[in-house]
Tab-separated table of C-alpha atoms (C1' of nucleotides) in Angstrom:
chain	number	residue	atom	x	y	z
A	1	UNK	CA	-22.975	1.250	-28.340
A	2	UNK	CA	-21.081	4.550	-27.569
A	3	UNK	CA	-23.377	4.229	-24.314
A	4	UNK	CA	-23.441	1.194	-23.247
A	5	UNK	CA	-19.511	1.043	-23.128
A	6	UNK	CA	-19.675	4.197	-21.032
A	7	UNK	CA	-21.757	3.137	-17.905
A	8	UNK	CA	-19.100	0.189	-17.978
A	9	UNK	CA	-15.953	2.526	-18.654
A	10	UNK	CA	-17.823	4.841	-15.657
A	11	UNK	CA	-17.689	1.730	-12.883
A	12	UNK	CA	-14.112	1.058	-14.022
A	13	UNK	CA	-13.271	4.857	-13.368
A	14	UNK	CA	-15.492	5.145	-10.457
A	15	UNK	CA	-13.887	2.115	-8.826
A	16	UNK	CA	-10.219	3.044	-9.521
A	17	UNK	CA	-10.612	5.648	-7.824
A	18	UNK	CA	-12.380	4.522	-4.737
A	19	UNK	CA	-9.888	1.535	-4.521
A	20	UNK	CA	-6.797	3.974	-4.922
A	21	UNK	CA	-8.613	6.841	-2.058
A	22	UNK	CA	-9.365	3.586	0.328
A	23	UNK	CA	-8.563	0.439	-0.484
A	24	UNK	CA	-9.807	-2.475	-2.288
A	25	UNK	CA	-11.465	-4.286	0.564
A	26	UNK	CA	-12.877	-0.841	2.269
A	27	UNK	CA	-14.801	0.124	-0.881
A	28	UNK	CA	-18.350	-1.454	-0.737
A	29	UNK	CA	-20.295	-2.212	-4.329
A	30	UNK	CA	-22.604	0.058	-2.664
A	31	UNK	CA	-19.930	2.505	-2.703
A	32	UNK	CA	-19.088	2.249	-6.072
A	33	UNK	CA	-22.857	2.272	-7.388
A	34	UNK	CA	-23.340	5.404	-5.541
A	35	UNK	CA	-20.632	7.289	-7.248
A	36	UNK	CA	-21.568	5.546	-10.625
A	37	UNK	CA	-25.456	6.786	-9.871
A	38	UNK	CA	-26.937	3.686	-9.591
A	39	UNK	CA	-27.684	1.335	-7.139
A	40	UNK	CA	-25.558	-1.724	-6.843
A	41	UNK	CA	-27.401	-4.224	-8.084
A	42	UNK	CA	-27.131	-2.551	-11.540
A	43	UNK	CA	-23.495	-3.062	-11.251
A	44	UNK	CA	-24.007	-6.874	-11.867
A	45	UNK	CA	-25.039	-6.830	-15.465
A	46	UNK	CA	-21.925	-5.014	-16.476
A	47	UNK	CA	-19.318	-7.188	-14.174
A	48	UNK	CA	-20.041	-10.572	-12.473
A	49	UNK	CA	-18.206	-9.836	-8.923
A	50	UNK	CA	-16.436	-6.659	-7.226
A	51	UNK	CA	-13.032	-8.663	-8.192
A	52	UNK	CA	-13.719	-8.745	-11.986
A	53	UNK	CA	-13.341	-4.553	-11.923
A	54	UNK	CA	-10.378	-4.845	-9.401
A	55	UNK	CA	-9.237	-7.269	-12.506
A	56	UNK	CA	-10.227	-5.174	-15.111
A	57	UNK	CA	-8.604	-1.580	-13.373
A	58	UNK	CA	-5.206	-3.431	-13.391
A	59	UNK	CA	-4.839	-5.221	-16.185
A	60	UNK	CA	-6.072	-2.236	-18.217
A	61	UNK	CA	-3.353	-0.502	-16.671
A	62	UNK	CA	-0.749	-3.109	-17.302
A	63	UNK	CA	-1.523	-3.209	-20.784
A	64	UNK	CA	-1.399	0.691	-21.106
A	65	UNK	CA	2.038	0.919	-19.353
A	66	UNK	CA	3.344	-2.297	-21.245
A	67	UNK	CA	2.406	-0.537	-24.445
A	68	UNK	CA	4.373	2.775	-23.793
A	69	UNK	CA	7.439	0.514	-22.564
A	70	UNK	CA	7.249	-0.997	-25.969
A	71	UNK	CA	7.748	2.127	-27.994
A	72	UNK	CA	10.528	3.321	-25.885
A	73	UNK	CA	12.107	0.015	-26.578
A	74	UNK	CA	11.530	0.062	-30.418
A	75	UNK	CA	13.794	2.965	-30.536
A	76	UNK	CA	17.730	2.220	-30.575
A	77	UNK	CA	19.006	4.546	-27.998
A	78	UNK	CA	21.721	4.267	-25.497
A	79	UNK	CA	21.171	2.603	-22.076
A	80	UNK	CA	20.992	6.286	-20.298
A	81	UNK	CA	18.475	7.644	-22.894
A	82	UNK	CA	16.337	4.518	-22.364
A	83	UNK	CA	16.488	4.693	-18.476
A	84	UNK	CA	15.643	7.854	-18.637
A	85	UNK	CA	13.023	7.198	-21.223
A	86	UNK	CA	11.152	4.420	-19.046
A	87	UNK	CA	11.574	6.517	-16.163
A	88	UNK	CA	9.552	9.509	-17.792
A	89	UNK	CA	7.138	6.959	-19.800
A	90	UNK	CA	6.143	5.402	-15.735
A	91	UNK	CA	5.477	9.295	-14.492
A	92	UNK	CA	3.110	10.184	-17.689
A	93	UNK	CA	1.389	6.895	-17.058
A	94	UNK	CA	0.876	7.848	-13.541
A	95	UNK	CA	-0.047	11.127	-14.224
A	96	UNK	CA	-2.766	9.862	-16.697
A	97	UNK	CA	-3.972	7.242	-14.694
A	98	UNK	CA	-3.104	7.667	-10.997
A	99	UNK	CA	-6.038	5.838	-9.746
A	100	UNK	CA	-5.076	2.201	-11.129
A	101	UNK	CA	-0.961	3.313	-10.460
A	102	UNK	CA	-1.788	3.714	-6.249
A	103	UNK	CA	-3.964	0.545	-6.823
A	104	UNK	CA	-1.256	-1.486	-8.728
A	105	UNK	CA	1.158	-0.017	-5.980
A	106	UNK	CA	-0.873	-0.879	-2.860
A	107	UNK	CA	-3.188	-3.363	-3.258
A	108	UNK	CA	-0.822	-6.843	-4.598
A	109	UNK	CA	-2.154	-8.908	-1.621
A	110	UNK	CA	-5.658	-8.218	-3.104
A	111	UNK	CA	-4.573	-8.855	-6.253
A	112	UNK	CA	-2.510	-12.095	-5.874
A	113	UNK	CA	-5.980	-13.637	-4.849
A	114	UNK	CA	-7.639	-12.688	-7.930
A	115	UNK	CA	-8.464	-15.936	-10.064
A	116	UNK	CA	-6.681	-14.336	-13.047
A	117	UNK	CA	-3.628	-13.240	-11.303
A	118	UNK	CA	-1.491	-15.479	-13.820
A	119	UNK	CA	-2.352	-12.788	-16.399
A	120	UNK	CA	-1.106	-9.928	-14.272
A	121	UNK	CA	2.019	-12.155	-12.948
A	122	UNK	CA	3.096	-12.187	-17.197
A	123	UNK	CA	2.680	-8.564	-17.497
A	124	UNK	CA	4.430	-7.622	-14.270
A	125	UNK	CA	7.092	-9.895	-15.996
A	126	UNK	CA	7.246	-8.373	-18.813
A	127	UNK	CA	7.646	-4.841	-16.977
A	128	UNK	CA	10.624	-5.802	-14.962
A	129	UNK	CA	12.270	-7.522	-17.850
A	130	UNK	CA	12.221	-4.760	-20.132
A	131	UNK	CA	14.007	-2.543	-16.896
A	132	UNK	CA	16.692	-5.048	-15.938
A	133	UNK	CA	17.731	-4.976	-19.834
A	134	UNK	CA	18.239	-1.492	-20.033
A	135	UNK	CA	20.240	-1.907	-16.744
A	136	UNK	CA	22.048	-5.006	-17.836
A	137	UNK	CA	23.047	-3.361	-21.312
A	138	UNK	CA	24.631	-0.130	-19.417
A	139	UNK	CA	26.480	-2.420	-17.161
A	140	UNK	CA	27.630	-4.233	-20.465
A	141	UNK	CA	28.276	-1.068	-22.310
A	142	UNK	CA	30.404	0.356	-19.024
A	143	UNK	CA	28.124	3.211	-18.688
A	144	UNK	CA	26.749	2.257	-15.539
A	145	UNK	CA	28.582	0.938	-12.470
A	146	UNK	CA	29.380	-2.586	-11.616
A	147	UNK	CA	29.750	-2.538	-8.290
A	148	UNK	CA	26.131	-2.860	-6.930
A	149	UNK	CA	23.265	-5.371	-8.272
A	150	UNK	CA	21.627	-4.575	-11.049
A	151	UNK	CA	18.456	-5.612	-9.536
A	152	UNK	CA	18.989	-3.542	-6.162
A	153	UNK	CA	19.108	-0.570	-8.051
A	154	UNK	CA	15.879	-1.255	-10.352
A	155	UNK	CA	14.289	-1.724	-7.461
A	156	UNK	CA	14.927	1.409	-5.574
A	157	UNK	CA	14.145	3.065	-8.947
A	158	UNK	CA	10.981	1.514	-9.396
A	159	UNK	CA	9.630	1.976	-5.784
A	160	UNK	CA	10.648	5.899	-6.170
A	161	UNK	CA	9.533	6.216	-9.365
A	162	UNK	CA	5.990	4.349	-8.585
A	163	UNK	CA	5.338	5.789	-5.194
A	164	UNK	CA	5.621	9.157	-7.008
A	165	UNK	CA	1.690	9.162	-7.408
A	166	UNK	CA	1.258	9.122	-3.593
A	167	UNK	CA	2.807	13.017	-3.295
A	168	UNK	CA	2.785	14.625	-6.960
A	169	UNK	CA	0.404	16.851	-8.014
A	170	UNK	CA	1.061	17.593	-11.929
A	171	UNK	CA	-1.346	21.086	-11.516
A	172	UNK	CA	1.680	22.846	-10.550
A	173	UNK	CA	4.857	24.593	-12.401
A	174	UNK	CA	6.733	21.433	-11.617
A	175	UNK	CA	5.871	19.587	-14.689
A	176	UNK	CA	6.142	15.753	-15.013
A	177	UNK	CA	8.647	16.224	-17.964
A	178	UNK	CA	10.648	17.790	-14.803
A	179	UNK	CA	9.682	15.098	-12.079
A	180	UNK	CA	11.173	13.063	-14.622
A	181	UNK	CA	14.405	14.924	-15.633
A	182	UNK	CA	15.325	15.292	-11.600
A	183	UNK	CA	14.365	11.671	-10.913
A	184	UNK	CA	16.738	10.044	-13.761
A	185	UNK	CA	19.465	12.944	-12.869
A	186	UNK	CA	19.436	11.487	-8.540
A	187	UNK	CA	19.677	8.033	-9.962
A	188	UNK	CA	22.419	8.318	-12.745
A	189	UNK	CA	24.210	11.112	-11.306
A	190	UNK	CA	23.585	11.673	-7.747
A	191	UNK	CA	22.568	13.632	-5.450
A	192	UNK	CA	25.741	14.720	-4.461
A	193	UNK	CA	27.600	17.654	-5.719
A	194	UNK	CA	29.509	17.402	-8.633
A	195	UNK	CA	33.409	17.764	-8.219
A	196	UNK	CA	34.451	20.737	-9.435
A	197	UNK	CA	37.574	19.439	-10.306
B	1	UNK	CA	2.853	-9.401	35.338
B	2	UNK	CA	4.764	-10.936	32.666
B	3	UNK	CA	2.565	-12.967	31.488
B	4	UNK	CA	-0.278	-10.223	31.546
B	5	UNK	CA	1.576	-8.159	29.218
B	6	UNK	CA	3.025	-11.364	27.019
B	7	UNK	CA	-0.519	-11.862	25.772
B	8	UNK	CA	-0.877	-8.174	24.735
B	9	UNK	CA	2.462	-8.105	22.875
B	10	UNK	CA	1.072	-11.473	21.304
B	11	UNK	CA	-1.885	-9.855	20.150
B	12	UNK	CA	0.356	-6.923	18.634
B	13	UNK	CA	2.419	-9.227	17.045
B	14	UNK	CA	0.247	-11.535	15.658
B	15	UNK	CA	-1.797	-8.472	14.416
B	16	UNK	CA	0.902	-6.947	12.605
B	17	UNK	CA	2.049	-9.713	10.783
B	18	UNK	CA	-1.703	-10.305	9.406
B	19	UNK	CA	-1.667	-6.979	9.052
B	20	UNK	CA	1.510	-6.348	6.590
B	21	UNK	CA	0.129	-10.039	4.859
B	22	UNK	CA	-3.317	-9.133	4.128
B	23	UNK	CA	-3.810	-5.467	4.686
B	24	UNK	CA	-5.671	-4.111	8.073
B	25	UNK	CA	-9.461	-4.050	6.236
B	26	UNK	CA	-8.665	-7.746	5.007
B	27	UNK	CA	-7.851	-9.234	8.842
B	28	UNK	CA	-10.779	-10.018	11.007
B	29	UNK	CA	-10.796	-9.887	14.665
B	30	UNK	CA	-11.261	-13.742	14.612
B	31	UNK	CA	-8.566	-14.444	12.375
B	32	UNK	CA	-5.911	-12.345	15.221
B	33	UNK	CA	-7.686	-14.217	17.922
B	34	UNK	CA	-7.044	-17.582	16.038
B	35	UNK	CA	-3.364	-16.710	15.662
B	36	UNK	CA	-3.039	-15.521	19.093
B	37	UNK	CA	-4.988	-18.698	20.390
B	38	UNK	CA	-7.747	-17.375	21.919
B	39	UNK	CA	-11.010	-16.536	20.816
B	40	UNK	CA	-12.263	-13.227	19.375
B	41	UNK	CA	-14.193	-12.054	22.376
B	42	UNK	CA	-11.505	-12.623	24.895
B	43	UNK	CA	-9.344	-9.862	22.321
B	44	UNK	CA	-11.313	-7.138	23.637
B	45	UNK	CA	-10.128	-7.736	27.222
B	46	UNK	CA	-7.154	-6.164	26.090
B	47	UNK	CA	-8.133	-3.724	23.158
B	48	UNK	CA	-11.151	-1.525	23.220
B	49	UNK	CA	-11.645	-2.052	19.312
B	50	UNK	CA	-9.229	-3.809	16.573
B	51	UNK	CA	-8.906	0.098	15.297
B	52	UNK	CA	-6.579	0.311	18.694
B	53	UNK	CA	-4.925	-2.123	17.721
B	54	UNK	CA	-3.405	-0.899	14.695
B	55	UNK	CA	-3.499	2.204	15.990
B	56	UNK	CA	-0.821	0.827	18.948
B	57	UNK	CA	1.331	-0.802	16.351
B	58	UNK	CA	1.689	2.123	14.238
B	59	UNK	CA	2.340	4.338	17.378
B	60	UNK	CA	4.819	2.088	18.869
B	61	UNK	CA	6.935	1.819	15.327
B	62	UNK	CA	6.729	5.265	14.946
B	63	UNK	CA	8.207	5.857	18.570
B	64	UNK	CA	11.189	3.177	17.913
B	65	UNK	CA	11.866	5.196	14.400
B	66	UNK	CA	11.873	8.295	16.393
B	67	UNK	CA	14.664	7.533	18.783
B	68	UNK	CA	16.659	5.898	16.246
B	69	UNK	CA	16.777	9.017	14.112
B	70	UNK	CA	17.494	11.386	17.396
B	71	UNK	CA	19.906	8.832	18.060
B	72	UNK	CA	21.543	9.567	14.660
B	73	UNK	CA	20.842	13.188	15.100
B	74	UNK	CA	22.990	13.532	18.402
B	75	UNK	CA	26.370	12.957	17.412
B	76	UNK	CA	28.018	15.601	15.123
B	77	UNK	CA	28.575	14.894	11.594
B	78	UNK	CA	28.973	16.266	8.177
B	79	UNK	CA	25.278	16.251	6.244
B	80	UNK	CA	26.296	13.285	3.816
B	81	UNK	CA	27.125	10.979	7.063
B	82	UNK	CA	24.011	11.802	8.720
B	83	UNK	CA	21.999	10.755	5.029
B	84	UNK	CA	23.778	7.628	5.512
B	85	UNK	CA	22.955	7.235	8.736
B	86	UNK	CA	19.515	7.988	8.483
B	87	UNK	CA	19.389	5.436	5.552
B	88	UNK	CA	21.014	2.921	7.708
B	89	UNK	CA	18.880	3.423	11.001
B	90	UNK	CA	15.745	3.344	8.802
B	91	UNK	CA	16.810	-0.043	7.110
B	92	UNK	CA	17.804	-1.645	10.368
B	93	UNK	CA	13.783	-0.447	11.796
B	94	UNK	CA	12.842	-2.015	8.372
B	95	UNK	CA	14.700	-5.225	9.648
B	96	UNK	CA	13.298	-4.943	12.965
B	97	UNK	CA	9.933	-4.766	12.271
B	98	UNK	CA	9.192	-5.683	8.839
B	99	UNK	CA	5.470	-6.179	9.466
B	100	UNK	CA	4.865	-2.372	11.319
B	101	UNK	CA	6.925	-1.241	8.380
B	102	UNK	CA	4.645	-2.411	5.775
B	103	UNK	CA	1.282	-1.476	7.581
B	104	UNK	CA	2.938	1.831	8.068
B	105	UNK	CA	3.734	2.013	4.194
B	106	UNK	CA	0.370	0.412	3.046
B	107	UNK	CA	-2.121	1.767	5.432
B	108	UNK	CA	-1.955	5.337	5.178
B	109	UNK	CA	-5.492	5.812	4.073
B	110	UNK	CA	-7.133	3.411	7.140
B	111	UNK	CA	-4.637	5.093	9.636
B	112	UNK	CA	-5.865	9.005	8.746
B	113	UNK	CA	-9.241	7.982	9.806
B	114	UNK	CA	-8.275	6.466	13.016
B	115	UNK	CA	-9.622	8.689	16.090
B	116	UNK	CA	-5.878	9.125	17.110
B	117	UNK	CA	-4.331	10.324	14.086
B	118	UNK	CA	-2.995	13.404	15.472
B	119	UNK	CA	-0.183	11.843	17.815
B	120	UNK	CA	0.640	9.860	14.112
B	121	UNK	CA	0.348	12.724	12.290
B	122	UNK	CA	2.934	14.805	15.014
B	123	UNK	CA	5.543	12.148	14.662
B	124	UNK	CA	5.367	11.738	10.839
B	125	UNK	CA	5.910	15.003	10.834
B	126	UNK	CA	9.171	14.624	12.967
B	127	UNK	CA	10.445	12.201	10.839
B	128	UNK	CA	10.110	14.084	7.408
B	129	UNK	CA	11.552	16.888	9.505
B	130	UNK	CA	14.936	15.001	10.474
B	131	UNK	CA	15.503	14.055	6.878
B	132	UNK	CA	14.029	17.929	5.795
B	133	UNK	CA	17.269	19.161	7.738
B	134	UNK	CA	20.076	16.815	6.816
B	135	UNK	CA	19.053	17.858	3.195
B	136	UNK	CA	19.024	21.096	3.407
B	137	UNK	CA	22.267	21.604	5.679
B	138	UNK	CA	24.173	19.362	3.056
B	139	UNK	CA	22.572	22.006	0.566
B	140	UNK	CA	23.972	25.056	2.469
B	141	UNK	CA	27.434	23.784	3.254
B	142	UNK	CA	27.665	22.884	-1.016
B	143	UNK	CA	28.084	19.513	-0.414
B	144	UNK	CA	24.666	18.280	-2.037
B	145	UNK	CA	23.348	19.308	-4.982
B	146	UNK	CA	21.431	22.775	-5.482
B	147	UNK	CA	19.626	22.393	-8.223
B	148	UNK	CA	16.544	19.755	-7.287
B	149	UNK	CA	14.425	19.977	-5.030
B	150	UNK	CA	15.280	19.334	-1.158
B	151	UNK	CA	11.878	17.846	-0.827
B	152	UNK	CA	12.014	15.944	-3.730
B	153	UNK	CA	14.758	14.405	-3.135
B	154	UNK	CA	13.750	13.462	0.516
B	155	UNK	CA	10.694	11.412	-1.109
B	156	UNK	CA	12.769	9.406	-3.797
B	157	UNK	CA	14.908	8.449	-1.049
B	158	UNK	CA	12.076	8.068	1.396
B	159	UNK	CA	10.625	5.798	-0.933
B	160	UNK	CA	12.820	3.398	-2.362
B	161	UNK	CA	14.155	3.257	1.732
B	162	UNK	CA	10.665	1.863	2.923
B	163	UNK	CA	9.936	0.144	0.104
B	164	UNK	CA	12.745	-2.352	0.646
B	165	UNK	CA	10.624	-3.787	2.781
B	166	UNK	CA	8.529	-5.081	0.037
B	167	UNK	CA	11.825	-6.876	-1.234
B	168	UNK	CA	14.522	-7.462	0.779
B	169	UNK	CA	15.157	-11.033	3.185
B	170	UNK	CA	17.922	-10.281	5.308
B	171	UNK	CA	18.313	-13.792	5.312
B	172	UNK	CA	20.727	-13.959	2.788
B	173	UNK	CA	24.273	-12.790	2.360
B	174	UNK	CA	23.253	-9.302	1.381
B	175	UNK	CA	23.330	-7.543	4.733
B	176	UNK	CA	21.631	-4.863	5.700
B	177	UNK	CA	24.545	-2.982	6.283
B	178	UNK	CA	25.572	-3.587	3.007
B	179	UNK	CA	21.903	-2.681	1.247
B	180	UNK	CA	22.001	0.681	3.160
B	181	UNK	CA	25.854	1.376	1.585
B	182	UNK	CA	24.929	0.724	-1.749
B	183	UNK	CA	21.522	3.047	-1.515
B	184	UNK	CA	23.490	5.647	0.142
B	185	UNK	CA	25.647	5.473	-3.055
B	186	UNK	CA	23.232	5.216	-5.409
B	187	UNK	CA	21.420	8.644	-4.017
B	188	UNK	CA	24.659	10.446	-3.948
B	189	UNK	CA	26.838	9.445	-6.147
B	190	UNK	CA	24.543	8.054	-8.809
B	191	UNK	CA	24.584	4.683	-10.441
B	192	UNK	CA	26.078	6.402	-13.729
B	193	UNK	CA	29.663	4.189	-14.065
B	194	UNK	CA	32.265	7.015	-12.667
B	195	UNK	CA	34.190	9.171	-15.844
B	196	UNK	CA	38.076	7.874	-15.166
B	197	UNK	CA	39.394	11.410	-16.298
C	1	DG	C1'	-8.501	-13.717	31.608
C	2	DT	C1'	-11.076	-16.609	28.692
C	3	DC	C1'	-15.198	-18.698	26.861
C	4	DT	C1'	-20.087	-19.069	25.180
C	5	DA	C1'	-23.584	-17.089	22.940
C	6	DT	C1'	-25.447	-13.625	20.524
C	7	DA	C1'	-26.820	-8.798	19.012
C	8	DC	C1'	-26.290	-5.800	15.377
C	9	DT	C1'	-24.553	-4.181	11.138
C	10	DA	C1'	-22.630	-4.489	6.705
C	11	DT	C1'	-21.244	-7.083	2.971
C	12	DG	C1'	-21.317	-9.398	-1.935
C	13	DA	C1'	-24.480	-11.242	-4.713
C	14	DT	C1'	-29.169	-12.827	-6.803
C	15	DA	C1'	-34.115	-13.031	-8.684
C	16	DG	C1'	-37.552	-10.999	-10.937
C	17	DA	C1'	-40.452	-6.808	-11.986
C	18	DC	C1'	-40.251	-2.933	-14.981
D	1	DG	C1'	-30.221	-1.645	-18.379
D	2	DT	C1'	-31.937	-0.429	-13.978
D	3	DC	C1'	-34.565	-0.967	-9.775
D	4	DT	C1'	-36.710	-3.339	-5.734
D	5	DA	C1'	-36.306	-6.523	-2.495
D	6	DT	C1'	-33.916	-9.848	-0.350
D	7	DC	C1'	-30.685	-13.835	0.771
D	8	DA	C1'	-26.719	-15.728	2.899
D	9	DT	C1'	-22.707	-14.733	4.936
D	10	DA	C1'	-19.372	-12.508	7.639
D	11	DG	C1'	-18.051	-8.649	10.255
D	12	DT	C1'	-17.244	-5.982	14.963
D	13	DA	C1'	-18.506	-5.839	19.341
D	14	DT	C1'	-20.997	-7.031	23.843
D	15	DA	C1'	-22.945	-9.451	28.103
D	16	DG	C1'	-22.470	-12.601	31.391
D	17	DA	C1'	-21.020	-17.357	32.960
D	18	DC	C1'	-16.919	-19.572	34.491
DNA sequence: GTCTATACTATGATAGAC
DNA sequence: GTCTATCATAGTATAGAC
């Protein structure tokens, strides 16, 4: 059973990262069969339609990313350390699974369609929710300002934080532990110099 | 001659808002001719290929961003005015043309393969360029921070800038004036609440 | 400048042999 | 579980009448 979950764990990986190199609706089932090494009829006894792996790549990932949000959450920590926290938790899901993050990221049109989309709507739910609390509690707290909407800036986070897989490259000396450090320093901090005063 | 060139804007228009909807792979030639009110034969009067098509309304947003950003770049100012001004001129484009935006965002993959990606490829290059230098003079007269990145700065910015697309109606009361203040803030002086010492 | 009609190709999906 | 062969559909693009 070790092998018959891997041809199917193969498509899924196959297809991720087609979809994320070219799209959803440019990748062919023959394109996807030929990377798998089969031809595409196979694919149909592990999936019943192209969309049920475009389902199964995101909600995989949802359920991954929802999962490390939850830990970070368990932990009582101040609104900073768990902005900060989420923020790094997003990169090393990224980095472990860019393929479904640029598909997540690019392809909601495709995804809206999908007959389960409900499922993904509750998790993408659950995502936001769980950032707009942190953000709510600082504001609460008086750690973070007051000034701007709470929901402006968790969206310019998100989108910067996301879009991340489209230009880092984790092989190099700048580490995602780093990405993460400079990317929670800009937004809590700024990228403006500090007063030396 | 109006009218001659009113039914190739329509075409670009119409294109570009199926487009940013459903993604460029997604639209079909009929579809854009049913929009436009014509059918899909009589498109290629006007376009040698639906490729040209997108490949015209990326290369005409590109060329609007362009001389809004040498607009910006013309006038002498200290580096952290020009960031906002870049910021602003890019959120006003946004406004402008929401759906060129988004296929410019989204499409990156089905644009590098278009036979004309050089001319794309020159002014991207432009752009990052513009932003490139504002960064790095604010870094050399000590009024931006020294210690991240130039570059990766630029993309957090870049990011959460273009993204807003994805987001923001300037429909409501939240202008854009006003979104492009509050991101300049948030970039520079950080969304940490200020210490009152 | 638009329409009609159609050529040609590619697509997602299926049935049945092995 | 995979392959062969194929169906039905939909896609881009073209030729020629109007």
């Amino acid at each position: 059973m070790a092998v018959q979950g891997d041809r199917r764990t193969a498509i899924l990986r196959c297809s991720a990262d087609l979809f994320a190199r070219q799209g959803v609706a440019s990748t062919t089932v023959r394109q996807i069969a030929d990377e798998v090494g089969v031809l595409s009829g196979s694919l149909y006894h592990h999936f019943p339609s192209k969309d049920a792996i475009v389902n199964e790549v995101v909600t995989a990932y949802l359920d991954l990313l929802l999962s490390r949000y939850r830990e970070v959450m368990a932990v009582d920590r101040t609104p900073r350390e768990r902005l900060e926290q989420l923020i790094a938790a997003s990169l090393r899901v990224a980095e472990s699974e860019p393929s479904a993050t640029v598909v997540y990221q690019n392809e909601m049109s495709y995804i809206r369609e999908l007959p389960q989309y409900e499922a993904v709507k509750a998790a993408a739910a659950e995502v936001q929710q769980t950032w707009l609390s942190v953000i709510e509690d600082g504001r609460a707290d008086g750690s973070f300002r007051d000034d701007i909407d709470p929901r402006v800036f968790y969206r310019f986070v998100r989108d910067a934080v996301w879009l991340s897989v489209r230009w880092y490259r984790p092989e190099g000396p700048y580490t995602v532990e780093r990405l993460a450090a400079d990317c929670a320093s800009i937004f809590l901090d700024g990228y403006a110099a500090f007063d030396p005063e």
